[in-house]
């Protein structure tokens, strides 16, 4: 009788483990038609397309780049439309609003995409999102209120620190504006199963046409500032950078 009791207990225990394992697997699997996805942001030197590398463009050696984002959503062509052979350009894009990936991405984020002179991948959001080919991401540059008020990045939507001719230099903005990042590939970024995407801030495009040899330290405080309201007398450089940012961000598949 004791042996039968032990056997029954062992069977019940084993069944419990199996059910628990199945439950955990179900929790990890996305619902039908969805993908478990992660979205990152990074900075690159354009043609190199690589992260984790020193970023030097037009004589500006970047040591830190922090950007604040909010209200982000992604647009995609449904998997069924792609499988039906419809060209991406002829498909009415859907939005991933109300997916858990979008809910997370929509929150205000402070993303450091260059640190200590090296580009890095900063996690923007993770969660479920519909399967399909993702063609664009739209987000707002947002004043950074997630850092302490004593932090120099406070209320800055973009903050890039570096050096120009061995002089400390800072590019910064308080501008809040909407950015549309189009997919690098004409077919978009395929999202299926476990997927990762990245918003690539192309520093070559951001600094295109910017001659940093013209940057000046107008108030002679030992630091070159390129920002709004003519700070340090670098208005033209600032205007060029801000006009470039609209086309400097691209949505890519993360390798």
XYZ file of N, CA and C in Angstrom:
765
model
N 0.834 -1.210 0.000
C 0.000 0.000 0.000
C 0.863 1.252 0.000
N 1.921 1.207 0.828
C 2.845 2.348 0.884
C 3.503 2.539 -0.479
N 3.875 1.395 -1.120
C 4.517 1.467 -2.428
C 3.591 2.115 -3.449
N 2.287 1.732 -3.409
C 1.321 2.317 -4.334
C 1.174 3.818 -4.098
N 1.196 4.208 -2.819
C 1.077 5.625 -2.464
C 2.272 6.416 -3.003
N 3.468 5.827 -2.834
C 4.689 6.490 -3.322
C 4.646 6.630 -4.834
N 4.227 5.554 -5.522
C 4.142 5.601 -6.985
C 3.159 6.672 -7.448
N 2.016 6.745 -6.749
C 1.009 7.743 -7.103
C 1.543 9.151 -6.893
N 2.288 9.332 -5.801
C 2.864 10.648 -5.507
C 3.884 11.038 -6.570
N 4.693 10.042 -6.984
C 5.702 10.315 -8.007
C 5.051 10.696 -9.330
N 3.971 10.004 -9.686
C 3.256 10.306 -10.929
C 2.681 11.717 -10.877
N 2.071 12.059 -9.736
C 1.481 13.392 -9.578
C 2.550 14.469 -9.652
N 3.701 14.197 -9.011
C 4.808 15.163 -9.013
C 5.332 15.378 -10.435
N 5.499 14.268 -11.176
C 5.995 14.351 -12.550
C 5.014 15.103 -13.437
N 3.727 14.822 -13.240
C 2.706 15.508 -14.031
C 2.728 17.002 -13.753
N 2.952 17.347 -12.481
C 3.017 18.763 -12.113
C 4.168 19.466 -12.798
N 5.323 18.788 -12.856
C 6.497 19.370 -13.523
C 6.208 19.586 -15.002
N 5.582 18.584 -15.640
C 5.275 18.684 -17.066
C 4.319 19.836 -17.330
N 3.260 19.940 -16.510
C 2.287 21.018 -16.681
C 2.930 22.372 -16.474
N 3.809 22.455 -15.465
C 4.501 23.716 -15.188
C 5.392 24.103 -16.347
N 6.103 23.103 -16.909
C 6.988 23.357 -18.041
C 6.198 23.829 -19.249
N 5.053 23.180 -19.487
C 4.208 23.578 -20.611
C 3.711 25.000 -20.432
N 3.323 25.316 -19.180
C 2.827 26.660 -18.887
C 3.895 27.708 -19.142
N 5.150 27.400 -18.722
C 6.244 28.345 -18.930
C 6.508 28.542 -20.416
N 6.453 27.442 -21.187
C 6.675 27.548 -22.623
C 5.597 28.380 -23.288
N 4.330 28.201 -22.813
C 3.234 28.975 -23.362
C 3.418 30.454 -23.059
N 3.938 30.756 -21.852
C 4.160 32.153 -21.491
C 5.210 32.793 -22.398
N 6.186 31.986 -22.848
C 7.266 32.514 -23.668
C 6.876 32.605 -25.136
N 5.880 31.843 -25.559
C 5.473 31.839 -26.953
C 4.507 32.988 -27.218
N 4.687 33.711 -28.339
C 3.755 34.792 -28.656
C 2.408 34.231 -29.082
N 1.377 35.033 -28.978
C 0.068 34.596 -29.436
C 0.081 34.464 -30.955
N -0.874 33.743 -31.498
C -0.894 33.447 -32.929
C -0.882 34.729 -33.756
N -0.009 34.753 -34.754
C 0.089 35.924 -35.619
C 0.999 37.012 -35.090
N 1.579 36.788 -33.919
C 2.470 37.779 -33.311
C 3.896 37.254 -33.221
N 4.815 38.170 -33.030
C 6.225 37.844 -32.832
C 6.675 38.408 -31.497
N 7.609 37.721 -30.859
C 8.316 38.309 -29.720
C 9.460 39.137 -30.296
N 9.408 40.437 -30.114
C 10.381 41.304 -30.775
C 11.057 42.230 -29.782
N 12.266 42.632 -30.154
C 12.993 43.643 -29.394
C 13.442 44.736 -30.355
N 13.354 45.972 -29.886
C 13.756 47.125 -30.684
C 14.879 47.852 -29.963
N 15.962 48.096 -30.673
C 17.128 48.777 -30.121
C 17.353 50.096 -30.856
N 18.222 50.920 -30.299
C 18.727 52.109 -30.985
C 20.241 52.090 -30.878
N 20.908 52.559 -31.923
C 22.362 52.618 -31.909
C 22.824 53.756 -32.795
N 24.114 54.017 -32.774
C 24.724 55.012 -33.659
C 25.797 54.320 -34.475
N 25.943 54.746 -35.720
C 26.977 54.161 -36.565
C 27.620 55.252 -37.402
N 28.720 54.879 -38.018
C 29.453 55.822 -38.852
C 29.076 55.638 -40.309
N 27.796 55.441 -40.542
C 27.306 55.359 -41.908
C 27.708 54.108 -42.626
N 28.621 54.237 -43.591
C 28.973 53.128 -44.475
C 29.532 51.932 -43.727
N 30.159 52.180 -42.556
C 30.689 51.051 -41.783
C 29.565 50.218 -41.213
N 28.441 50.900 -40.837
C 27.258 50.216 -40.348
C 27.467 49.392 -39.111
N 28.578 49.570 -38.432
C 28.884 48.714 -37.291
C 28.727 49.468 -35.994
N 28.324 48.728 -34.961
C 28.285 49.299 -33.628
C 29.556 48.867 -32.901
N 29.701 49.325 -31.678
C 30.889 49.006 -30.883
C 32.172 49.465 -31.580
N 32.135 50.612 -32.247
C 33.325 51.153 -32.891
C 33.394 52.648 -32.628
N 34.612 53.178 -32.613
C 34.826 54.597 -32.379
C 34.133 55.402 -33.472
N 33.421 56.466 -33.074
C 32.643 57.246 -34.029
C 33.286 58.617 -34.208
N 33.917 58.827 -35.363
C 34.553 60.103 -35.688
C 34.067 60.523 -37.071
N 33.408 61.671 -37.153
C 32.855 62.145 -38.415
C 33.180 63.624 -38.590
N 33.737 63.970 -39.736
C 34.035 65.372 -40.073
C 34.840 66.085 -38.995
N 35.716 65.352 -38.332
C 36.554 65.970 -37.316
C 35.929 66.039 -35.944
N 34.681 65.573 -35.808
C 34.024 65.532 -34.496
C 34.156 64.113 -33.956
N 34.888 63.961 -32.869
C 35.071 62.664 -32.224
C 34.060 62.536 -31.095
N 33.031 61.722 -31.311
C 31.934 61.603 -30.345
C 32.321 60.697 -29.188
N 32.095 61.172 -27.969
C 32.337 60.344 -26.787
C 31.036 59.929 -26.111
N 29.962 60.700 -26.335
C 28.661 60.336 -25.766
C 27.550 60.880 -26.651
N 26.516 60.069 -26.832
C 25.332 60.489 -27.584
C 24.127 59.925 -26.852
N 23.311 60.824 -26.332
C 22.070 60.425 -25.666
C 20.909 61.127 -26.353
N 19.900 60.355 -26.707
C 18.716 60.905 -27.342
C 17.500 60.460 -26.540
N 16.534 61.354 -26.393
C 15.304 61.026 -25.667
C 14.164 60.882 -26.669
N 13.403 59.796 -26.547
C 12.315 59.520 -27.485
C 11.015 59.271 -26.732
N 9.906 59.418 -27.451
C 8.584 59.132 -26.884
C 7.601 58.908 -28.031
N 6.407 58.420 -27.682
C 5.303 58.271 -28.643
C 5.717 57.476 -29.884
N 6.468 56.413 -29.671
C 6.967 55.634 -30.809
C 5.957 54.573 -31.233
N 5.787 54.450 -32.540
C 4.999 53.354 -33.094
C 5.630 52.914 -34.409
N 5.345 51.685 -34.797
C 5.908 51.135 -36.030
C 4.788 50.784 -36.988
N 5.091 50.870 -38.277
C 4.109 50.547 -39.308
C 4.639 49.390 -40.149
N 3.719 48.509 -40.530
C 4.131 47.262 -41.177
C 3.110 46.802 -42.208
N 3.575 45.956 -43.099
C 2.700 45.256 -44.032
C 2.391 43.897 -43.428
N 1.120 43.560 -43.363
C 0.709 42.306 -42.735
C 1.315 41.111 -43.466
N 1.623 40.083 -42.697
C 2.242 38.876 -43.250
C 1.379 38.268 -44.348
N 0.061 38.292 -44.167
C -0.846 37.701 -45.159
C -0.744 38.432 -46.496
N -0.592 39.754 -46.457
C -0.467 40.528 -47.700
C 0.846 40.215 -48.411
N 1.914 40.071 -47.633
C 3.214 39.741 -48.222
C 3.166 38.355 -48.857
N 2.553 37.401 -48.144
C 2.462 36.034 -48.666
C 1.587 35.962 -49.914
N 0.664 36.921 -50.041
C -0.197 36.957 -51.225
C 0.531 37.536 -52.435
N 1.762 37.979 -52.231
C 2.567 38.473 -53.338
C 2.365 39.938 -53.657
N 1.706 40.669 -52.763
C 1.476 42.098 -53.001
C 2.767 42.867 -52.724
N 3.131 43.762 -53.629
C 4.330 44.576 -53.450
C 4.163 45.494 -52.254
N 5.227 45.647 -51.467
C 5.147 46.447 -50.242
C 4.649 47.858 -50.527
N 5.049 48.420 -51.671
C 4.639 49.782 -52.000
C 3.156 49.917 -52.280
N 2.475 48.808 -52.522
C 1.039 48.835 -52.822
C 0.181 48.404 -51.643
N 0.813 48.206 -50.500
C 0.091 47.747 -49.314
C -0.169 48.923 -48.377
N -1.391 49.015 -47.892
C -1.701 50.009 -46.869
C -1.116 49.527 -45.549
N -0.172 50.280 -45.023
C 0.525 49.851 -43.816
C -0.386 49.908 -42.601
N -0.197 48.944 -41.721
C -0.903 48.912 -40.450
C 0.026 49.448 -39.367
N -0.536 49.851 -38.246
C 0.271 50.311 -37.119
C 0.236 49.273 -36.010
N 1.322 49.186 -35.256
C 1.361 48.206 -34.165
C 0.886 48.801 -32.847
N 0.099 49.880 -32.915
C -0.467 50.497 -31.714
C -1.239 49.453 -30.908
N -1.098 49.516 -29.601
C -1.740 48.630 -28.620
C -1.053 47.277 -28.485
N -0.012 47.010 -29.267
C 0.791 45.817 -29.004
C 1.679 46.108 -27.801
N 2.152 45.069 -27.133
C 2.986 45.302 -25.950
C 4.326 45.929 -26.330
N 4.827 45.648 -27.552
C 6.064 46.290 -28.004
C 5.852 47.792 -28.141
N 4.735 48.171 -28.765
C 4.473 49.600 -28.962
C 4.187 50.309 -27.651
N 3.465 49.663 -26.756
C 3.159 50.278 -25.465
C 4.435 50.619 -24.714
N 5.406 49.721 -24.783
C 6.690 49.972 -24.132
C 7.478 51.053 -24.864
N 7.499 50.985 -26.208
C 8.281 51.942 -27.001
C 7.733 53.358 -26.899
N 6.433 53.492 -26.622
C 5.805 54.812 -26.584
C 6.193 55.619 -25.350
N 6.701 54.948 -24.336
C 7.096 55.656 -23.119
C 8.333 56.508 -23.381
N 8.492 57.579 -22.601
C 9.672 58.426 -22.746
C 10.919 57.649 -22.343
N 11.900 57.626 -23.248
C 13.126 56.867 -23.030
C 14.337 57.785 -23.143
N 15.326 57.542 -22.308
C 16.630 58.189 -22.428
C 17.595 57.129 -22.931
N 18.024 57.263 -24.185
C 18.804 56.219 -24.849
C 20.230 56.697 -25.093
N 21.185 56.062 -24.445
C 22.594 56.381 -24.662
C 23.130 55.435 -25.719
N 23.416 55.978 -26.906
C 23.810 55.140 -28.036
C 25.291 55.283 -28.390
N 25.981 56.207 -27.733
C 27.442 56.243 -27.731
C 27.871 56.484 -26.295
N 28.787 55.682 -25.802
C 29.297 55.836 -24.435
C 30.796 55.583 -24.447
N 31.527 56.458 -23.780
C 32.994 56.333 -23.718
C 33.623 56.233 -25.108
N 33.021 56.919 -26.059
C 33.571 56.966 -27.405
C 33.174 55.829 -28.316
N 32.462 54.842 -27.802
C 32.077 53.682 -28.604
C 30.567 53.610 -28.748
N 30.103 53.259 -29.953
C 28.672 53.098 -30.154
C 28.188 51.854 -29.420
N 26.942 51.883 -29.008
C 26.367 50.763 -28.276
C 24.894 50.641 -28.643
N 24.335 49.463 -28.401
C 22.920 49.222 -28.663
C 22.133 49.429 -27.376
N 21.200 50.369 -27.397
C 20.347 50.642 -26.242
C 18.967 50.049 -26.502
N 18.459 49.282 -25.551
C 17.145 48.663 -25.709
C 16.052 49.721 -25.597
N 15.240 49.822 -26.636
C 14.107 50.750 -26.631
C 12.885 50.074 -26.035
N 12.592 48.860 -26.506
C 11.388 48.159 -26.050
C 11.463 46.692 -26.435
N 10.684 45.884 -25.738
C 10.514 44.479 -26.109
C 9.095 44.059 -25.783
N 8.591 43.105 -26.563
C 7.232 42.638 -26.346
C 6.672 42.034 -27.619
N 5.397 41.711 -27.592
C 4.750 41.130 -28.766
C 4.352 42.218 -29.753
N 4.416 41.868 -31.018
C 3.976 42.764 -32.088
C 3.552 41.901 -33.269
N 2.626 42.355 -34.100
C 2.163 41.525 -35.211
C 3.284 41.149 -36.176
N 3.215 39.933 -36.708
C 4.173 39.508 -37.724
C 3.927 40.279 -39.017
N 4.995 40.485 -39.748
C 4.879 41.204 -41.016
C 6.202 41.815 -41.408
N 6.173 42.672 -42.418
C 7.362 43.388 -42.864
C 7.244 44.844 -42.422
N 8.143 45.245 -41.535
C 8.063 46.572 -40.928
C 8.784 47.597 -41.803
N 8.034 48.631 -42.207
C 8.531 49.590 -43.194
C 8.992 50.903 -42.583
N 8.501 51.254 -41.410
C 8.914 52.523 -40.813
C 8.622 52.568 -39.317
N 9.366 53.435 -38.658
C 9.127 53.732 -37.242
C 8.956 55.238 -37.121
N 7.983 55.642 -36.352
C 7.752 57.070 -36.121
C 7.847 57.344 -34.628
N 8.601 58.375 -34.268
C 8.748 58.709 -32.858
C 8.985 60.201 -32.710
N 8.871 60.663 -31.492
C 9.103 62.076 -31.212
C 10.395 62.246 -30.425
N 11.228 63.179 -30.890
C 12.333 63.624 -30.046
C 11.709 64.360 -28.874
N 12.076 63.988 -27.679
C 11.402 64.486 -26.474
C 12.423 65.052 -25.494
N 12.070 66.143 -24.848
C 12.954 66.674 -23.814
C 13.168 65.612 -22.742
N 14.403 65.431 -22.366
C 14.780 64.359 -21.441
C 14.502 64.776 -20.000
N 13.441 64.211 -19.443
C 13.104 64.482 -18.041
C 13.315 63.244 -17.178
N 13.932 62.215 -17.760
C 14.162 60.981 -17.005
C 15.463 61.027 -16.217
N 16.294 62.032 -16.484
C 17.554 62.182 -15.747
C 17.369 63.242 -14.671
N 18.307 63.298 -13.729
C 18.231 64.275 -12.642
C 18.306 65.696 -13.197
N 17.642 66.624 -12.518
C 17.632 68.019 -12.974
C 19.025 68.632 -12.971
N 19.938 68.039 -12.209
C 21.318 68.527 -12.165
C 22.167 67.980 -13.316
N 21.634 67.004 -14.042
C 22.350 66.396 -15.163
C 22.338 67.370 -16.347
N 23.469 67.586 -17.009
C 23.487 68.513 -18.155
C 22.574 68.078 -19.295
N 22.163 66.810 -19.310
C 21.261 66.328 -20.361
C 19.797 66.611 -20.039
N 19.513 67.110 -18.841
C 18.123 67.365 -18.440
C 17.468 68.359 -19.402
N 16.277 68.015 -19.863
C 15.487 68.822 -20.795
C 16.097 68.916 -22.191
N 17.116 68.125 -22.471
C 17.707 68.094 -23.805
C 17.146 66.880 -24.554
N 16.651 67.089 -25.750
C 16.156 65.962 -26.544
C 17.297 65.227 -27.241
N 18.391 65.946 -27.476
C 19.579 65.337 -28.083
C 20.818 65.937 -27.436
N 21.782 65.087 -27.106
C 23.003 65.525 -26.423
C 24.165 64.705 -26.957
N 25.066 65.382 -27.654
C 26.242 64.709 -28.210
C 27.483 65.419 -27.687
N 28.293 64.680 -26.988
C 29.518 65.234 -26.416
C 30.717 64.637 -27.137
N 31.740 65.464 -27.358
C 32.932 64.964 -28.021
C 34.039 65.992 -28.022
N 34.871 65.905 -29.040
C 35.995 66.830 -29.167
C 36.147 67.296 -30.607
N 36.528 68.556 -30.753
C 36.900 69.129 -32.042
C 38.265 69.773 -31.863
N 39.258 69.263 -32.577
C 40.627 69.793 -32.450
C 41.080 69.845 -30.986
N 40.835 68.754 -30.278
C 41.255 68.605 -28.876
C 40.545 69.558 -27.917
N 39.472 70.190 -28.378
C 38.660 71.046 -27.509
C 37.322 70.364 -27.256
N 36.876 70.360 -25.999
C 35.581 69.753 -25.677
C 34.483 70.441 -26.472
N 33.594 69.643 -27.031
C 32.501 70.181 -27.836
C 31.207 69.445 -27.507
N 30.110 70.187 -27.521
C 28.802 69.603 -27.225
C 27.796 70.084 -28.266
N 27.093 69.138 -28.863
C 25.962 69.433 -29.741
C 24.704 69.068 -28.969
N 23.791 70.020 -28.812
C 22.597 69.714 -28.029
C 21.379 70.441 -28.582
N 20.213 69.899 -28.245
C 18.970 70.518 -28.681
C 17.873 70.266 -27.658
N 16.945 71.195 -27.590
C 15.738 71.027 -26.776
C 14.518 70.815 -27.664
N 14.752 70.705 -28.952
C 13.666 70.583 -29.923
C 12.880 69.291 -29.724
N 11.565 69.408 -29.766
C 10.691 68.240 -29.776
C 10.048 68.177 -31.158
N 10.351 67.139 -31.889
C 9.837 67.008 -33.251
C 9.646 65.536 -33.587
N 8.785 65.281 -34.563
C 8.502 63.909 -34.985
C 9.485 63.476 -36.068
N 10.038 62.282 -35.898
C 10.986 61.700 -36.842
C 10.369 60.439 -37.449
N 10.475 60.303 -38.764
C 10.049 59.070 -39.438
C 11.287 58.352 -39.939
N 11.530 57.190 -39.403
C 12.684 56.381 -39.805
C 12.196 55.296 -40.756
N 12.619 55.366 -42.007
C 12.197 54.386 -42.999
C 13.114 53.167 -42.951
N 12.581 52.034 -43.378
C 13.373 50.804 -43.396
C 14.490 50.912 -44.424
N 15.636 50.353 -44.082
C 16.779 50.377 -44.991
C 16.487 49.571 -46.250
N 15.886 48.399 -46.090
C 15.580 47.527 -47.224
C 14.221 47.887 -47.816
N 14.106 47.806 -49.140
C 12.838 48.137 -49.797
C 11.728 47.178 -49.393
N 12.107 45.980 -48.957
C 11.125 44.982 -48.517
C 10.779 45.126 -47.041
N 11.391 46.102 -46.371
C 11.152 46.292 -44.945
C 11.956 45.312 -44.103
N 11.650 45.281 -42.830
C 12.296 44.353 -41.896
C 11.299 43.242 -41.571
N 11.643 42.009 -41.937
C 10.734 40.890 -41.677
C 10.729 40.563 -40.188
N 9.544 40.561 -39.614
C 9.378 40.257 -38.196
C 8.538 38.992 -38.081
N 9.168 37.949 -37.543
C 8.508 36.652 -37.412
C 9.222 35.862 -36.329
N 8.466 35.176 -35.488
C 9.083 34.400 -34.406
C 9.796 35.318 -33.433
N 11.073 35.040 -33.189
C 11.903 35.898 -32.336
C 12.652 36.879 -33.246
N 12.383 38.156 -33.114
C 12.943 39.134 -34.046
C 13.552 40.318 -33.310
N 14.555 40.925 -33.938
C 15.186 42.125 -33.384
C 15.352 43.170 -34.483
N 14.966 44.396 -34.157
C 15.124 45.533 -35.057
C 15.984 46.584 -34.371
N 16.511 47.502 -35.181
C 17.336 48.560 -34.600
C 17.095 49.866 -35.345
N 17.013 50.949 -34.592
C 16.991 52.295 -35.150
C 18.431 52.785 -35.191
N 18.940 52.977 -36.396
C 20.343 53.346 -36.574
C 20.457 54.849 -36.822
N 21.092 55.556 -35.887
C 21.379 56.978 -36.058
C 22.714 57.084 -36.801
N 22.633 57.438 -38.066
C 23.803 57.493 -38.944
C 24.518 58.826 -38.719
N 25.679 58.780 -38.076
C 26.395 60.000 -37.730
C 26.927 60.723 -38.968
N 27.242 59.970 -40.028
C 27.704 60.598 -41.262
C 26.596 61.443 -41.879
N 25.367 60.923 -41.862
C 24.231 61.690 -42.373
C 23.893 62.852 -41.442
N 23.976 62.626 -40.140
C 23.644 63.677 -39.180
C 24.586 64.869 -39.309
N 25.855 64.586 -39.553
C 26.861 65.647 -39.648
C 27.220 65.987 -41.098
N 26.402 65.555 -42.057
C 26.684 65.835 -43.467
C 26.701 67.344 -43.719
N 27.750 67.808 -44.385
C 27.839 69.225 -44.712
C 28.187 70.122 -43.547
N 28.540 69.538 -42.411
C 28.890 70.323 -41.219
C 30.412 70.408 -41.126
N 30.941 71.609 -41.260
C 32.386 71.827 -41.189
C 32.747 72.242 -39.767
N 33.163 71.259 -38.980
C 33.444 71.544 -37.572
C 34.690 72.406 -37.374
N 35.470 72.596 -38.428
C 36.617 73.502 -38.292
C 36.152 74.948 -38.123
N 34.873 75.206 -38.454
C 34.311 76.546 -38.298
C 33.695 76.759 -36.919
N 33.618 75.698 -36.113
C 33.014 75.817 -34.781
C 33.884 76.687 -33.881
N 33.225 77.559 -33.119
C 33.967 78.486 -32.258
C 33.467 78.412 -30.822
N 34.336 78.784 -29.920
C 34.004 78.907 -28.496
C 33.751 80.389 -28.230
N 32.534 80.828 -28.564
C 32.228 82.249 -28.550
C 32.382 82.935 -27.213
N 32.095 82.226 -26.132
C 32.200 82.859 -24.809
C 33.503 82.512 -24.102
N 34.405 81.860 -24.824
C 35.757 81.573 -24.328
C 35.771 80.881 -22.966
N 34.856 79.893 -22.814
C 34.837 79.150 -21.550
C 35.555 77.810 -21.678
N 36.243 77.606 -22.803
C 36.993 76.371 -23.001
C 36.171 75.226 -23.541
N 34.920 75.511 -23.942
C 34.022 74.467 -24.435
C 33.237 75.011 -25.624
N 33.242 74.265 -26.724
C 32.472 74.646 -27.905
C 31.059 74.093 -27.763
N 30.065 74.962 -27.851
C 28.672 74.526 -27.802
C 28.007 74.814 -29.140
N 27.319 73.805 -29.656
C 26.542 73.947 -30.886
C 25.104 73.628 -30.516
N 24.305 74.663 -30.349
C 22.948 74.493 -29.862
C 22.057 75.629 -30.322
N 20.843 75.712 -29.771
C 19.876 76.728 -30.193
C 20.235 78.122 -29.687
N 19.545 79.105 -30.247
C 19.651 80.502 -29.795
C 21.054 81.079 -29.954
N 21.779 80.589 -30.948
C 23.083 81.164 -31.250
C 24.134 80.948 -30.192
N 23.973 79.910 -29.376
C 24.937 79.667 -28.314
C 26.333 79.518 -28.908
N 27.272 80.239 -28.383
C 28.682 80.235 -28.818
C 28.884 80.689 -30.263
N 27.814 81.178 -30.912
C 27.956 81.686 -32.278
C 28.015 80.632 -33.357
N 27.432 79.448 -33.115
C 27.486 78.345 -34.079
C 26.117 78.039 -34.687
N 25.361 79.101 -34.972
C 23.987 78.955 -35.448
C 23.890 78.144 -36.736
N 24.738 78.429 -37.707
C 24.655 77.747 -38.996
C 24.947 76.252 -38.861
N 25.919 75.908 -38.034
C 26.240 74.495 -37.825
C 25.065 73.778 -37.164
N 24.471 74.421 -36.176
C 23.332 73.831 -35.469
C 22.158 73.619 -36.422
N 21.863 74.622 -37.238
C 20.733 74.527 -38.164
C 20.926 73.385 -39.148
N 22.149 73.203 -39.609
C 22.422 72.128 -40.567
C 22.220 70.762 -39.912
N 22.698 70.601 -38.700
C 22.546 69.325 -37.990
C 21.071 69.008 -37.769
N 20.297 70.001 -37.354
C 18.885 69.760 -37.062
C 18.091 69.465 -38.334
N 18.509 70.038 -39.461
C 17.825 69.715 -40.714
C 18.216 68.325 -41.212
N 19.401 67.870 -40.823
C 19.864 66.542 -41.240
C 19.181 65.406 -40.492
N 18.741 65.665 -39.273
C 18.298 64.555 -38.416
C 17.071 63.846 -38.976
N 16.261 64.545 -39.763
C 15.065 63.921 -40.321
C 15.398 62.724 -41.206
N 16.558 62.747 -41.843
C 16.929 61.657 -42.757
C 18.090 60.822 -42.230
N 18.467 61.034 -40.976
C 19.652 60.361 -40.431
C 19.335 59.071 -39.680
N 18.052 58.764 -39.497
C 17.672 57.583 -38.715
C 17.010 56.556 -39.629
N 17.469 55.315 -39.541
C 16.975 54.243 -40.407
C 16.574 53.035 -39.570
N 15.497 52.371 -39.986
C 15.051 51.136 -39.335
C 15.705 49.953 -40.039
N 16.379 49.097 -39.273
C 17.096 47.961 -39.843
C 16.819 46.682 -39.054
N 17.136 45.574 -39.685
C 17.161 44.297 -38.976
C 18.442 44.261 -38.168
N 18.362 43.854 -36.907
C 19.563 43.798 -36.078
C 20.307 42.498 -36.346
N 21.568 42.612 -36.669
C 22.385 41.437 -36.965
C 22.937 40.814 -35.689
